[in-house]
Amino acid sequence: YDLMRVRGYGEVPEGVAFFETKRKINAITVKTRTAVAMEEVAPLLDGTYDALPASPSSEGRRNLENFLYLKTVTDARPCVLVRAYRESYCTPDPREDVRLTFDREVCFQQAHGPSLIVDPKAWVPIDGELQHGQRGAHTMIELKFPRIAPMWMGRLIERMELWRVGYSKYVAAVQTLLDGPMSDAMAWDLAGETD
């Protein structure tokens, strides 16, 4: 399956947004992304653009075309906005492509239209209790590597007694919306219906 998302950075996202497509093949996640100017986000998501924005590469253009194709054939619409405070580390040599990220204070709010504009008072925390069975503040750690994990990752996992879980911030947000009390309007929005 393909997961589509638009990612922005900052408390109030500005500059560029990234149109990303993620596909899971067995245990491997393959991601493509294209940078788009923030003012282009809403027209691309609601289909009112006149032309695709210029892309610095043919690969970037293909990635954006693929995103828009999947959005069209699946009738995908913005559902939730997810936020986390990320601390990220990577190897100095980009050819190794080994990364370690920490996501804290993961929360979400329902999307209202094709933009990344948020209500600062509407964030709902996701504590991940369904995934780890424990309440309280938690940090999601991701260890990312292209082929074989370096030895230090194995030692880190053993020393910190980490365990592997499948977790999607987006799925957790939608599940929280579906499990919590919803207005009829919200239920229709989640189902992709409009008045």
Short mmCIF file of C-alpha atoms in Angstrom, two decimals:
data_model
loop_
_atom_site.label_atom_id
_atom_site.label_comp_id
_atom_site.label_asym_id
_atom_site.label_seq_id
_atom_site.Cartn_x
_atom_site.Cartn_y
_atom_site.Cartn_z
CA TYR A 1 0.00 0.00 0.00
CA ASP A 2 1.04 3.62 -0.40
CA LEU A 3 0.84 6.25 2.31
CA MET A 4 0.75 9.84 1.15
CA ARG A 5 1.62 12.74 3.39
CA VAL A 6 2.59 16.37 3.17
CA ARG A 7 5.27 17.36 5.65
CA GLY A 8 6.17 20.84 6.83
CA TYR A 9 8.64 22.00 9.45
CA GLY A 10 8.30 24.60 12.17
CA GLU A 11 5.68 25.57 14.73
CA VAL A 12 3.99 27.38 11.85
CA PRO A 13 5.23 25.58 8.72
CA GLU A 14 6.79 27.93 6.20
CA GLY A 15 9.15 27.86 3.25
CA VAL A 16 8.68 24.49 1.60
CA ALA A 17 6.55 21.43 2.22
CA PHE A 18 7.44 17.91 1.15
CA PHE A 19 4.97 15.77 -0.76
CA GLU A 20 5.93 12.24 0.28
CA THR A 21 4.84 8.77 -0.71
CA LYS A 22 5.80 5.83 1.51
CA ARG A 23 5.48 2.19 0.54
CA LYS A 24 6.26 -0.76 2.80
CA ILE A 25 7.77 -3.79 1.10
CA ASN A 26 8.05 -6.57 3.71
CA ALA A 27 9.94 -4.84 6.55
CA ILE A 28 11.53 -2.20 4.33
CA THR A 29 10.03 1.26 3.87
CA VAL A 30 10.67 3.05 0.58
CA LYS A 31 10.00 6.79 0.55
CA THR A 32 9.98 9.35 -2.23
CA ARG A 33 9.59 13.08 -1.67
CA THR A 34 9.46 16.36 -3.53
CA ALA A 35 9.87 19.87 -2.14
CA VAL A 36 7.07 22.29 -3.00
CA ALA A 37 6.70 25.96 -2.04
CA MET A 38 4.24 26.33 0.85
CA GLU A 39 1.88 28.52 -1.20
CA GLU A 40 1.53 25.66 -3.72
CA VAL A 41 0.29 23.13 -1.12
CA ALA A 42 -3.42 24.02 -1.05
CA PRO A 43 -3.86 24.25 -4.86
CA LEU A 44 -2.12 20.90 -5.35
CA LEU A 45 -4.22 19.21 -2.66
CA ASP A 46 -7.57 20.62 -3.74
CA GLY A 47 -6.86 20.26 -7.47
CA THR A 48 -7.10 23.96 -8.38
CA TYR A 49 -3.53 24.32 -9.71
CA ASP A 50 -3.00 25.43 -13.32
CA ALA A 51 0.37 23.75 -13.75
CA LEU A 52 2.78 21.71 -11.67
CA PRO A 53 5.37 23.80 -9.86
CA ALA A 54 8.88 23.74 -11.26
CA SER A 55 10.99 20.96 -9.81
CA PRO A 56 14.79 21.01 -9.66
CA SER A 57 14.96 17.46 -11.07
CA SER A 58 13.06 15.07 -13.30
CA GLU A 59 12.92 12.64 -10.35
CA GLY A 60 11.24 15.29 -8.20
CA ARG A 61 8.65 15.93 -10.90
CA ARG A 62 7.97 12.17 -11.24
CA ASN A 63 7.55 11.88 -7.47
CA LEU A 64 5.05 14.75 -7.40
CA GLU A 65 3.15 13.36 -10.41
CA ASN A 66 2.97 9.97 -8.67
CA PHE A 67 1.66 11.58 -5.47
CA LEU A 68 -1.03 13.47 -7.37
CA TYR A 69 -1.96 10.36 -9.38
CA LEU A 70 -2.42 8.30 -6.18
CA LYS A 71 -4.40 11.15 -4.60
CA THR A 72 -6.71 11.25 -7.63
CA VAL A 73 -7.32 7.51 -8.05
CA THR A 74 -7.90 6.96 -4.33
CA ASP A 75 -9.82 10.22 -3.82
CA ALA A 76 -7.49 10.86 -0.86
CA ARG A 77 -8.17 13.96 1.24
CA PRO A 78 -6.45 15.52 4.24
CA CYS A 79 -7.71 13.83 7.41
CA VAL A 80 -5.41 14.67 10.30
CA LEU A 81 -2.44 16.88 11.04
CA VAL A 82 0.25 15.19 13.15
CA ARG A 83 2.95 17.00 15.08
CA ALA A 84 6.02 15.81 16.95
CA TYR A 85 9.16 17.40 18.28
CA ARG A 86 11.99 15.59 16.52
CA GLU A 87 15.62 15.32 17.50
CA SER A 88 17.61 13.83 14.62
CA TYR A 89 21.14 12.46 14.22
CA CYS A 90 22.90 11.12 11.15
CA THR A 91 26.31 9.81 10.18
CA PRO A 92 28.76 12.39 8.81
CA ASP A 93 29.17 10.35 5.62
CA PRO A 94 25.90 10.58 3.64
CA ARG A 95 26.79 7.37 1.75
CA GLU A 96 26.24 5.40 4.98
CA ASP A 97 22.75 6.92 5.42
CA VAL A 98 22.42 5.81 9.05
CA ARG A 99 19.99 7.92 11.08
CA LEU A 100 18.60 8.00 14.61
CA THR A 101 15.52 10.06 15.45
CA PHE A 102 13.61 10.78 18.65
CA ASP A 103 10.00 11.96 18.41
CA ARG A 104 8.50 13.51 21.56
CA GLU A 105 5.12 15.01 22.40
CA VAL A 106 3.37 13.36 19.46
CA CYS A 107 -0.10 14.82 18.96
CA PHE A 108 -2.67 15.46 16.25
CA GLN A 109 -5.70 17.47 15.26
CA GLN A 110 -8.32 17.01 12.58
CA ALA A 111 -7.46 18.63 9.25
CA HIS A 112 -9.83 21.28 7.97
CA GLY A 113 -9.19 21.58 4.27
CA PRO A 114 -6.03 21.35 2.18
CA SER A 115 -3.59 23.38 4.25
CA LEU A 116 -1.09 23.00 7.08
CA ILE A 117 -2.71 25.78 9.11
CA VAL A 118 -3.43 24.56 12.64
CA ASP A 119 -5.36 25.60 15.71
CA PRO A 120 -2.69 25.82 18.44
CA LYS A 121 -5.28 24.88 21.08
CA ALA A 122 -6.67 21.82 19.26
CA TRP A 123 -3.73 19.39 19.62
CA VAL A 124 -4.65 15.99 21.10
CA PRO A 125 -1.75 13.94 22.54
CA ILE A 126 -1.18 10.37 21.37
CA ASP A 127 0.47 8.43 24.16
CA GLY A 128 0.83 5.15 22.25
CA GLU A 129 -0.62 3.09 25.10
CA LEU A 130 -2.19 0.64 22.66
CA GLN A 131 1.27 -0.11 21.25
CA HIS A 132 3.37 -0.28 24.44
CA GLY A 133 0.82 -0.85 27.21
CA GLN A 134 2.24 1.85 29.46
CA ARG A 135 0.89 5.30 30.27
CA GLY A 136 2.87 8.49 30.58
CA ALA A 137 5.25 10.48 28.45
CA HIS A 138 7.11 8.36 25.92
CA THR A 139 9.60 8.91 23.15
CA MET A 140 9.45 7.15 19.81
CA ILE A 141 12.91 6.13 18.63
CA GLU A 142 13.57 5.21 15.03
CA LEU A 143 16.77 3.54 13.92
CA LYS A 144 17.17 3.91 10.16
CA PHE A 145 19.77 2.22 7.98
CA PRO A 146 19.83 1.11 4.34
CA ARG A 147 21.12 -2.48 4.59
CA ILE A 148 22.71 -3.93 7.72
CA ALA A 149 22.44 -2.21 11.08
CA PRO A 150 25.78 -1.01 12.44
CA MET A 151 27.09 -2.79 15.53
CA TRP A 152 26.56 0.22 17.80
CA MET A 153 22.80 0.04 17.13
CA GLY A 154 22.72 -3.55 18.37
CA ARG A 155 24.59 -2.55 21.54
CA LEU A 156 22.23 0.42 22.03
CA ILE A 157 19.17 -1.82 21.73
CA GLU A 158 20.56 -4.29 24.26
CA ARG A 159 21.74 -1.68 26.75
CA MET A 160 18.48 0.28 26.71
CA GLU A 161 16.37 -2.90 26.54
CA LEU A 162 14.47 -1.56 23.53
CA TRP A 163 11.91 -3.64 21.68
CA ARG A 164 10.65 -3.31 18.14
CA VAL A 165 7.05 -2.30 17.54
CA GLY A 166 5.12 -1.30 14.47
CA TYR A 167 3.73 2.17 15.03
CA SER A 168 2.27 4.82 12.77
CA LYS A 169 1.59 8.27 14.16
CA TYR A 170 -1.04 8.79 11.45
CA VAL A 171 -2.84 5.49 12.15
CA ALA A 172 -2.75 6.20 15.90
CA ALA A 173 -4.30 9.65 15.27
CA VAL A 174 -7.09 8.28 13.07
CA GLN A 175 -7.76 5.44 15.53
CA THR A 176 -8.03 7.97 18.37
CA LEU A 177 -10.54 9.98 16.32
CA LEU A 178 -12.58 6.89 15.52
CA ASP A 179 -12.55 5.58 19.10
CA GLY A 180 -13.36 8.91 20.73
CA PRO A 181 -16.67 10.77 20.76
CA MET A 182 -17.32 12.27 17.35
CA SER A 183 -19.89 14.59 15.95
CA ASP A 184 -21.85 13.35 12.94
CA ALA A 185 -20.05 15.95 10.82
CA MET A 186 -16.65 14.61 11.90
CA ALA A 187 -17.68 11.03 11.12
CA TRP A 188 -18.79 12.08 7.64
CA ASP A 189 -15.52 13.96 7.09
CA LEU A 190 -13.49 10.89 8.04
CA ALA A 191 -15.56 8.78 5.66
CA GLY A 192 -14.72 11.20 2.87
CA GLU A 193 -18.26 12.47 2.48
CA THR A 194 -19.24 16.10 2.11
CA ASP A 195 -22.52 17.93 2.63
#
